[in-house]
Coordinates of C-alpha atoms and ligand atoms in Angstrom, one line a residue:
X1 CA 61.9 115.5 86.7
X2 CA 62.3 113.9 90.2
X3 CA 65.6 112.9 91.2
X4 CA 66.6 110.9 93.6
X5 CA 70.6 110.9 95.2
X6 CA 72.2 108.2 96.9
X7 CA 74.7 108.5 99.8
X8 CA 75.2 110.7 102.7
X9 CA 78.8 112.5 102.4
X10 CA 80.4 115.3 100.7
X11 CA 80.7 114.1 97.4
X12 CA 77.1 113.7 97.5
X13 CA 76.0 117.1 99.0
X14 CA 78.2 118.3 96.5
X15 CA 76.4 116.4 93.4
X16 CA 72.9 117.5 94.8
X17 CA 74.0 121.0 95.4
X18 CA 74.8 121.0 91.5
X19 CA 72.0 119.2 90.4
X20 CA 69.5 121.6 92.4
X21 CA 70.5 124.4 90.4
X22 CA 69.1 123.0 87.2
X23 CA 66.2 123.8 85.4
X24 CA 64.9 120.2 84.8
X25 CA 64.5 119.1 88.5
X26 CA 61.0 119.3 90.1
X27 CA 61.5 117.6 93.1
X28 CA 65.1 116.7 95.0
X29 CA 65.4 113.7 97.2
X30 CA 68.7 112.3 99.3
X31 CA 68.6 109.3 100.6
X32 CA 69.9 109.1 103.4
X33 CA 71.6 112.5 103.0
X34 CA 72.9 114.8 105.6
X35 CA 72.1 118.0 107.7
X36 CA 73.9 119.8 104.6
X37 CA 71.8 118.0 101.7
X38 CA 68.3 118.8 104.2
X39 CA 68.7 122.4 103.3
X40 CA 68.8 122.2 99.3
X41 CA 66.7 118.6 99.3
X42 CA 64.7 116.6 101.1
X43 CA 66.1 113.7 102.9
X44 CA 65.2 110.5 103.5
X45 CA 66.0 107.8 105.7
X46 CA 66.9 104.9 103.8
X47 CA 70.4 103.3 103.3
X48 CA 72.0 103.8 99.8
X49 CA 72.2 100.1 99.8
X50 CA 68.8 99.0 101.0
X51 CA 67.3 98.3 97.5
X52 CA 63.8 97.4 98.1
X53 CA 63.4 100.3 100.6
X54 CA 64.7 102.5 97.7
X55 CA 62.2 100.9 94.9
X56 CA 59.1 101.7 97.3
X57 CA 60.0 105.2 97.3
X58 CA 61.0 105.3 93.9
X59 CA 57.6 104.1 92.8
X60 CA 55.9 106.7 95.8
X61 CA 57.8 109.7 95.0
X62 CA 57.6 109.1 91.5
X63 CA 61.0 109.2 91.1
X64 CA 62.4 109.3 87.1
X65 CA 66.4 109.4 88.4
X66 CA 68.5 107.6 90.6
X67 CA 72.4 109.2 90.9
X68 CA 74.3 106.8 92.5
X69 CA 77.1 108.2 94.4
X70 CA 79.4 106.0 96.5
X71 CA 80.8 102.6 94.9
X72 CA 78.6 100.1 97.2
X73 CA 75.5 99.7 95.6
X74 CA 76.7 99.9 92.3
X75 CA 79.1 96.7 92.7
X76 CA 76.2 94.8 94.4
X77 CA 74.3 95.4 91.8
X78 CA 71.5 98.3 92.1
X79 CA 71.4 98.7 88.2
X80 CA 71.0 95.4 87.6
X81 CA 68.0 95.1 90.2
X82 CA 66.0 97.9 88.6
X83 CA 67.0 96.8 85.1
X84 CA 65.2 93.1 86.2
X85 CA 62.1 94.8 87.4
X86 CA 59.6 95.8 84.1
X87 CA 58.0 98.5 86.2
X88 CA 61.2 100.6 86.2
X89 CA 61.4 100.4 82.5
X90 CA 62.2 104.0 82.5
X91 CA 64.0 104.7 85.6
X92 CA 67.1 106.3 85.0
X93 CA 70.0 105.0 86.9
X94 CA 73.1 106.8 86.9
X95 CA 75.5 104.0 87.2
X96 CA 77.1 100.9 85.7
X97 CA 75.9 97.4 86.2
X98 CA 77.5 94.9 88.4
X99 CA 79.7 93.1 85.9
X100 CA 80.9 96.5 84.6
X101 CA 81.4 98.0 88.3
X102 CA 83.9 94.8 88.5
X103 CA 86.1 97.7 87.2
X104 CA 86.0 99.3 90.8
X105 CA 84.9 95.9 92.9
X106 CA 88.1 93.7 91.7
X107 CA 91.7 94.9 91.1
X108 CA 92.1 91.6 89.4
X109 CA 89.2 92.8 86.4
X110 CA 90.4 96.0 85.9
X111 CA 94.0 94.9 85.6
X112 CA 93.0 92.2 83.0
X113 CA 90.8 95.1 81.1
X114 CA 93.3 97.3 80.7
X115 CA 95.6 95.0 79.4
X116 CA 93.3 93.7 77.3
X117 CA 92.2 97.0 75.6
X118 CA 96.5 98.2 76.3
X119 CA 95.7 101.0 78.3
X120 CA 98.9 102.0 80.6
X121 CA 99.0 100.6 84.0
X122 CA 102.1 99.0 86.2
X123 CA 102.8 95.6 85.7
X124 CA 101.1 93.4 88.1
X125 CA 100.3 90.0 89.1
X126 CA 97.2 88.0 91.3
X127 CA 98.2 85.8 93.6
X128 CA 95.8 83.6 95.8
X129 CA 96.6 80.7 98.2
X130 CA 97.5 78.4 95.3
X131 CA 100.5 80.9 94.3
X132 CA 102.2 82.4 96.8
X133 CA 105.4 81.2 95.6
X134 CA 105.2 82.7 92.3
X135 CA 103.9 86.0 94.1
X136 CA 106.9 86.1 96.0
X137 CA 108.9 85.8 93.1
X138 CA 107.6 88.2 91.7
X139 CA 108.1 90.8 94.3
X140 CA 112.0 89.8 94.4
X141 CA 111.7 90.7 90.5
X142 CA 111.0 94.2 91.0
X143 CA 112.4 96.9 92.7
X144 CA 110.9 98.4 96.2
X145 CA 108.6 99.9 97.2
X146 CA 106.3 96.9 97.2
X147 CA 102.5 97.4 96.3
X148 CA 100.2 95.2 96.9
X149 CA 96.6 95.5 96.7
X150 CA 93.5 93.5 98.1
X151 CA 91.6 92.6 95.0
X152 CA 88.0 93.6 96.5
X153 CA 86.3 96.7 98.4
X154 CA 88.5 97.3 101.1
X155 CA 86.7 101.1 102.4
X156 CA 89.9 102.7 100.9
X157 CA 92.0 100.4 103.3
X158 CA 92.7 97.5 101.0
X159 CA 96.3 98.9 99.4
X160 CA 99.6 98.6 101.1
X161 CA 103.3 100.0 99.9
X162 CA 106.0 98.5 101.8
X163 CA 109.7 99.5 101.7
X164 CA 111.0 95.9 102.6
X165 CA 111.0 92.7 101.1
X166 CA 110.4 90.8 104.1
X167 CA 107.7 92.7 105.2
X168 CA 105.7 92.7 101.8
X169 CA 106.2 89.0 101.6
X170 CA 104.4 88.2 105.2
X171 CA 102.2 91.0 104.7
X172 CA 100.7 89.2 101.3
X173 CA 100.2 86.2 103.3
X174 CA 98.9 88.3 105.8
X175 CA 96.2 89.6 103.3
X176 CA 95.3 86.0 101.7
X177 CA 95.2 84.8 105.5
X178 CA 92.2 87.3 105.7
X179 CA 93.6 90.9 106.8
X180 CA 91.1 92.5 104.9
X181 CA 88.4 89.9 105.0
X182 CA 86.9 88.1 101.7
X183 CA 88.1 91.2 99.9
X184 CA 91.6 89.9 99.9
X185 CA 91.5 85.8 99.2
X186 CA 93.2 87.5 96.2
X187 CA 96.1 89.9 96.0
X188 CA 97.0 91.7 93.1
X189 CA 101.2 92.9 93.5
X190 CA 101.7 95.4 91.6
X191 CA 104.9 97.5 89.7
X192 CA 105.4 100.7 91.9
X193 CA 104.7 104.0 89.9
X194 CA 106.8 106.5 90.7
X195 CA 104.8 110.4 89.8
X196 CA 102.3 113.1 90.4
X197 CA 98.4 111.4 91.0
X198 CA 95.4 113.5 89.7
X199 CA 91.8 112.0 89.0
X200 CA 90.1 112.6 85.6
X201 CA 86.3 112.1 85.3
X202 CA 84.2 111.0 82.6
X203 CA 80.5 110.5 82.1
X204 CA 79.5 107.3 80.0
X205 CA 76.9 106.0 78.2
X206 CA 78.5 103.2 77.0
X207 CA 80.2 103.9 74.3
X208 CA 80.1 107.9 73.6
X209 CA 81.5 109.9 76.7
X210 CA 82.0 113.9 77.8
X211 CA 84.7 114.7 79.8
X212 CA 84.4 116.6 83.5
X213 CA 87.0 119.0 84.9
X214 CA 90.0 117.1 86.3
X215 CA 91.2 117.7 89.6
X216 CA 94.3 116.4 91.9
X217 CA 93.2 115.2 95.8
X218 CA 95.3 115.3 98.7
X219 CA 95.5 112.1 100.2
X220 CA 98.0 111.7 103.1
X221 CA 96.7 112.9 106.5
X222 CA 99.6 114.5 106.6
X223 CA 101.8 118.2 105.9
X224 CA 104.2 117.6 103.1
X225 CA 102.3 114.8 102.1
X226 CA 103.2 112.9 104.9
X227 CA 101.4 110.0 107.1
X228 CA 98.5 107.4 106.8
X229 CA 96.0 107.6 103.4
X230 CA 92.9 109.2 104.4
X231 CA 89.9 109.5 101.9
X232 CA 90.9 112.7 101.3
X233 CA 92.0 116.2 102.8
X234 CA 91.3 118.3 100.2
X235 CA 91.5 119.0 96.4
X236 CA 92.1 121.5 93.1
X237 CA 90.9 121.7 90.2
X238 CA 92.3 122.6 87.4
X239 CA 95.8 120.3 87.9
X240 CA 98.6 123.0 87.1
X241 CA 100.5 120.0 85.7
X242 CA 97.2 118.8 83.3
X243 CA 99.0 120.7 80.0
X244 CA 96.9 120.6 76.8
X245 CA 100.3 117.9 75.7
X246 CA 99.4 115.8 79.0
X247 CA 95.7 115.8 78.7
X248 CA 95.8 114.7 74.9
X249 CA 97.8 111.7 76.0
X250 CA 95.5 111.0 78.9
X251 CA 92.5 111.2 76.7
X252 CA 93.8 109.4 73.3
X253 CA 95.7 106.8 75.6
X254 CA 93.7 106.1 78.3
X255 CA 89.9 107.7 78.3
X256 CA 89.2 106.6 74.3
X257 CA 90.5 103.2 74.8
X258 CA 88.7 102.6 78.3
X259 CA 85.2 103.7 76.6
X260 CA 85.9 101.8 74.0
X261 CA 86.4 99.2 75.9
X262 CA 83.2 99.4 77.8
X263 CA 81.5 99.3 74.5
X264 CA 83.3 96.4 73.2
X265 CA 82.3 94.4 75.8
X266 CA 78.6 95.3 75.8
X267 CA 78.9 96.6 79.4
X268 CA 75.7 99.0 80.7
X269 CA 78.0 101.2 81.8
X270 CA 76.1 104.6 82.1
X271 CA 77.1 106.9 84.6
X272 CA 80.5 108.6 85.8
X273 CA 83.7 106.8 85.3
X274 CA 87.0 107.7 87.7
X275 CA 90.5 107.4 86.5
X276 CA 92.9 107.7 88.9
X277 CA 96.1 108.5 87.4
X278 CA 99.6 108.7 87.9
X279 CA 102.0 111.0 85.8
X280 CA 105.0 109.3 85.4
X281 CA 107.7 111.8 83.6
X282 CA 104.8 113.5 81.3
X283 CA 102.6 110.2 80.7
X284 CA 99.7 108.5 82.3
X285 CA 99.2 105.4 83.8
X286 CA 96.2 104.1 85.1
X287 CA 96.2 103.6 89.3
X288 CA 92.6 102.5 89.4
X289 CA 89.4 102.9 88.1
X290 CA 85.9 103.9 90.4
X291 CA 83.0 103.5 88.8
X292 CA 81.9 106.8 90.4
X293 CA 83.2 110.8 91.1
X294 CA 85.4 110.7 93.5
X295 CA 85.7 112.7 97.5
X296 CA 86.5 115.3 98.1
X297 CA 87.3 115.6 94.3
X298 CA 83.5 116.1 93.3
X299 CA 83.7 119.2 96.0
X300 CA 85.8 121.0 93.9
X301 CA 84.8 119.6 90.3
X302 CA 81.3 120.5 90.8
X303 CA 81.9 123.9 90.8
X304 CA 83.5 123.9 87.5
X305 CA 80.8 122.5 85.5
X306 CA 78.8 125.2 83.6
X307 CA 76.8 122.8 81.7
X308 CA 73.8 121.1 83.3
X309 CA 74.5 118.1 84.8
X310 CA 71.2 116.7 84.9
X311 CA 70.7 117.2 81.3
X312 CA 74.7 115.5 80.1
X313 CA 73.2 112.3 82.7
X314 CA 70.1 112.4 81.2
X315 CA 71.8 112.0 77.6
X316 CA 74.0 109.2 79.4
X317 CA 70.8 107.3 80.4
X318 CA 69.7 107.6 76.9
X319 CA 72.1 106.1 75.1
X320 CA 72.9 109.9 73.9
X321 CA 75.9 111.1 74.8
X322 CA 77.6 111.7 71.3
X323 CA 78.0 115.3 70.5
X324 CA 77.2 116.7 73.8
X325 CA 79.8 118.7 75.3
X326 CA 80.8 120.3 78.8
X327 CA 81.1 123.7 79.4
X328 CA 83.8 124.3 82.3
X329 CA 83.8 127.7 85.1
X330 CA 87.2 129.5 84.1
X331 CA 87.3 129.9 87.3
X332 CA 89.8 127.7 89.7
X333 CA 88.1 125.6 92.5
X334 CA 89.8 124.5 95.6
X335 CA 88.8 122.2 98.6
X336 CA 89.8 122.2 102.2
X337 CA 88.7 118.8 104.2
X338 CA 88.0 119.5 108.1
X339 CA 88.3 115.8 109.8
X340 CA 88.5 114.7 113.4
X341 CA 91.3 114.7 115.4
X342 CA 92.8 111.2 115.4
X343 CA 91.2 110.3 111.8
X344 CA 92.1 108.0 109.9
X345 CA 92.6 106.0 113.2
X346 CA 90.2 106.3 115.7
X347 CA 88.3 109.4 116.7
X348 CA 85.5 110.8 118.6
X349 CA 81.7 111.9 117.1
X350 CA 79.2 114.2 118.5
X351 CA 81.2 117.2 118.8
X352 CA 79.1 120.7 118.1
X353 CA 80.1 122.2 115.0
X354 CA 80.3 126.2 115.3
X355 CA 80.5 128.8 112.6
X356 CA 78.8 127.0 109.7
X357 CA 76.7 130.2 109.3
X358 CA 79.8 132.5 109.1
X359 CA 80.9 130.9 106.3
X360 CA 80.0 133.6 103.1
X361 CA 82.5 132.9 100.8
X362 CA 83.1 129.1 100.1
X363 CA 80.3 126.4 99.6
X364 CA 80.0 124.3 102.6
X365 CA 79.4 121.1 101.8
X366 CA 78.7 118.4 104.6
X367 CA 80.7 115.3 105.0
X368 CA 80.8 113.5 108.1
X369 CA 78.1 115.9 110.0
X370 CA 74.1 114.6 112.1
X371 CA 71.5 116.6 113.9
X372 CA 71.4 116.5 117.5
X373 CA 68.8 118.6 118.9
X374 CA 69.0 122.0 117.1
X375 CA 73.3 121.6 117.1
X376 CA 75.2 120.5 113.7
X377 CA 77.7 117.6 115.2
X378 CA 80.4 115.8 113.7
X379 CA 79.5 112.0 113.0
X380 CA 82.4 110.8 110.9
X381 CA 86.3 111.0 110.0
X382 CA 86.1 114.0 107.6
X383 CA 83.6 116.0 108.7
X384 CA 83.2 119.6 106.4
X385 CA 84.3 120.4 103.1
X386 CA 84.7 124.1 102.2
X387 CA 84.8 124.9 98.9
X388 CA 85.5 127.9 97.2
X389 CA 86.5 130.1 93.1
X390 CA 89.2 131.8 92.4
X391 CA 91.3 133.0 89.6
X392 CA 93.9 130.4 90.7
X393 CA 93.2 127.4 92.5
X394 CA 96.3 129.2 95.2
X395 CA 93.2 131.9 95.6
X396 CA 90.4 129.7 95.7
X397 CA 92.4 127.9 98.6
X398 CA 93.1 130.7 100.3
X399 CA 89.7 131.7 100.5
X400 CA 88.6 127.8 102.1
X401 CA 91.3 128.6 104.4
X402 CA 89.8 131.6 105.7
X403 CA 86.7 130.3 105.8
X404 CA 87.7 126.9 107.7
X405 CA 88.9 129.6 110.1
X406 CA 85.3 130.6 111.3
X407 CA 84.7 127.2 111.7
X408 CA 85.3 125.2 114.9
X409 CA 84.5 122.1 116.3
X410 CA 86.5 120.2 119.6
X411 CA 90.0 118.3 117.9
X412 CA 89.4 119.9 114.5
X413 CA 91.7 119.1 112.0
X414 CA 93.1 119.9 108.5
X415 CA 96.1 120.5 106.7
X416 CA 97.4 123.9 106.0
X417 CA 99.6 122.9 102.7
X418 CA 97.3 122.2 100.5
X419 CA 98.5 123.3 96.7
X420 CA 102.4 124.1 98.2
X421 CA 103.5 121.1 95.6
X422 CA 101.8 122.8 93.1
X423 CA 103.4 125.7 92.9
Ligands
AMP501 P1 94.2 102.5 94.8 O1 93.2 102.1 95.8 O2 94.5 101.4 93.8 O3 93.9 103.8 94.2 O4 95.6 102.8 95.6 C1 95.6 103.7 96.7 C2 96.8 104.6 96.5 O5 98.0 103.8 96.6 C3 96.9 105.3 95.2 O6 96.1 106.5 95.3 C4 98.3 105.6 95.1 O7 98.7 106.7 95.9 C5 99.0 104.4 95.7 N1 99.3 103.4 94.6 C6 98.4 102.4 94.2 N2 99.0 101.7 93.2 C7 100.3 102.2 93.0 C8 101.4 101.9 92.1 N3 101.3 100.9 91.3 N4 102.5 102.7 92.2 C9 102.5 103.7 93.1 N5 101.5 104.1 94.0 C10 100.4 103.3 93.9
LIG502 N1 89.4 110.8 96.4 C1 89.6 109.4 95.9 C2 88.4 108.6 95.9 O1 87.3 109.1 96.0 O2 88.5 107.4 95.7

């Protein structure tokens, strides 16, 4: 079949490196990709969100699969626009539709879905300009730090925890007062979790669902876990903390009840859903949902899928999902992130990447990287992924470390303590 990717960063290098090595695909498109996808697909240049654009090629290229990757598209509402048009009758999109990708696109639904179907989350409450009062009651109710969350996309920047009282109150009005744009004429305060995060994967076809490696990302900028959130320096998978006891909870708890959720409320919800988690003294709670995989966890998940993945989303797009199952590497995976110096505040592009071809011993997926002339540059905040197997995910680091060391590129960055909390 002819498959068609969506997106441009390492999460989706990383999908189409693992789709290309199935059997089913006759032709491989990225749209708009990256220098890394150019070399296993072909790329072209359209935006992930530019939907008639992506229809005329669908129909040129003869396209039978769309994979969504990043979380834009889907919440405006790419499933639904194929869905409407009776020529795409059997167009596979891997995706939810835009009511169900309300479960990434507003805090505010997925808190009220979870406790509707009483999946474990941290008590919360949605304030908008009418209640501010009550919102600031409720933030003297509980105990600091203070979480509070813009209720729409926000590119990652849309949550803030705050040690003081003071500040949390005139930062919520900061938020309603426009902060974070339209994303935040609601606020949704929030219980503060205190545990371990990892992210658990699932694919969906509505109401059956297989489960994907899980994995834990690394998201401060920081050593020691220290500093601003980033999108994501690095990742493992397996989680050494992810016991058989844990994951039963996670899945009878928290998976079993979201899916049946989904089906309950008729959503067309077929693609990948994200749960990001927090272990709280050995039991889950749900941090979030995405309505895709998530970066740079898909780096390192990708390589621990055995099975093909083009034939489990195939079975999603069908409606046939039940009985399938996933076959996982034994093998560890680990991923080292590469960003600019200064990220996740400002930073400079264009600088020449060296040593890409040096690297024999970890995947190199592509992140934040253009063409200019013949020279790999960096074009974004995280710029190379390196990925890599071992017998432990301790190895499998190790190994992305040595190979991040062949790599260079001016004010490279990353952290060097990946997996030291793990141990
Ligand atoms: P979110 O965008 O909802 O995933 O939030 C971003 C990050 O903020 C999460 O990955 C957590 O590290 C942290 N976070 C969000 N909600 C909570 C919470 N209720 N308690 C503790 N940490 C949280
Ligand atoms: N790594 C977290 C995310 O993709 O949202």
């Amino acid at each position: 079949m002819n498959i068609l990717v969506l997106g441009s960063g390492g999460r989706e290098h990383a999908l189409t490196w693992k789709i290309a090595s199935s059997p089913k695909v006759e032709k491989l498109y990225v749209a708009p990709g990256n220098p890394g996808t150019s070399t296993i697909a072909e790329n072209v240049a359209i935006k992930a969100d530019d939907f008639d654009a992506i229809a005329d090629f669908v129909r040129k290229a003869n396209i039978n699969m769309v994979v969504v990757g990043p979380e834009d598209p889907l919440v405006k509402g790419i499933v639904d626009y194929f869905a409407s048009k009776p020529e795409f009758a059997e167009l596979m999109v891997i995706g939810p539709d835009k009511f169900s990708a309300q479960l990434e696109g507003s805090k505010e639904f997925a808190k009220k879905f979870m406790m509707k179907y009483g999946i474990p989350t941290a008590g919360f409450l949605s304030v908008t300009s009418e209640n501010i009062s009550e919102g600031e009651r409720f933030l003297e109710s509980v105990n600091p730090p203070y979480v509070l969350k813009a209720d729409g996309l926000a590119a990652g920047k849309g949550v803030l925890i705050i040690d003081n009282i003071d500040e949390a109150k005139r930062e919520l009005r900061n938020i309603l007062g426009g902060k974070f744009g339209n994303a935040g004429n609601k606020v949704v305060l929030e219980q503060y979790l205190d545990g371990i995060e990892c992210s658990v994967f699932a694919i969906t076809d509505g109401s059956s669902y297989v489960l994907l490696p899980e994995a834990k990302d690394y998201k401060r900028i920081g050593e020691g876990n220290t500093g601003l959130n980033t999108g994501g320096m690095g990742s493992v998978s397996p989680v050494p903390f992810y016991n058989d006891e844990f994951a039963k909870k996670v899945e009878e708890r928290i998976v079993k009840p979201t899916i049946d959720g989904i089906n309950a409320e008729g959503m067309d919800y077929r693609g990948f859903v994200f749960f990001g988690l927090m272990n709280v003294d050995g039991n889950p709670y749900v941090i979030e949902y995405n309505v895709r995989m998530g970066d740079p966890e898909t780096e390192s998940v990708m390589l621990r899928i055995k099975s093909d993945l083009v034939e489990l989303l195939e079975a999603a797009a069908k409606r046939k999902l039940s009985g399938m199952t996933v076959e996982f590497d034994v093998r560890s995976a680990a991923t080292v992130m590469m960003v600019s110096g200064g990220y996740p505040e400002a930073y400079e592009k264009g600088k020449v990447i060296r040593g890409l071809d040096a690297v024999k011993s970890s995947v190199c997926f592509h992140a934040g990287t253009k063409m200019s002339g013949d020279d790999v540059v960096t074009s974004g905040g995280r710029v190379i992924a390196l990925s890599s197997y071992g017998d432990t995910i301790f190895d499998a680091l190790k190994t992305s470390y040595a190979s991040a060391g062949c790599i260079s590129f001016d004010k490279c960055y990353y952290r060097t303590d990946l997996g030291s909390d793990l141990k």
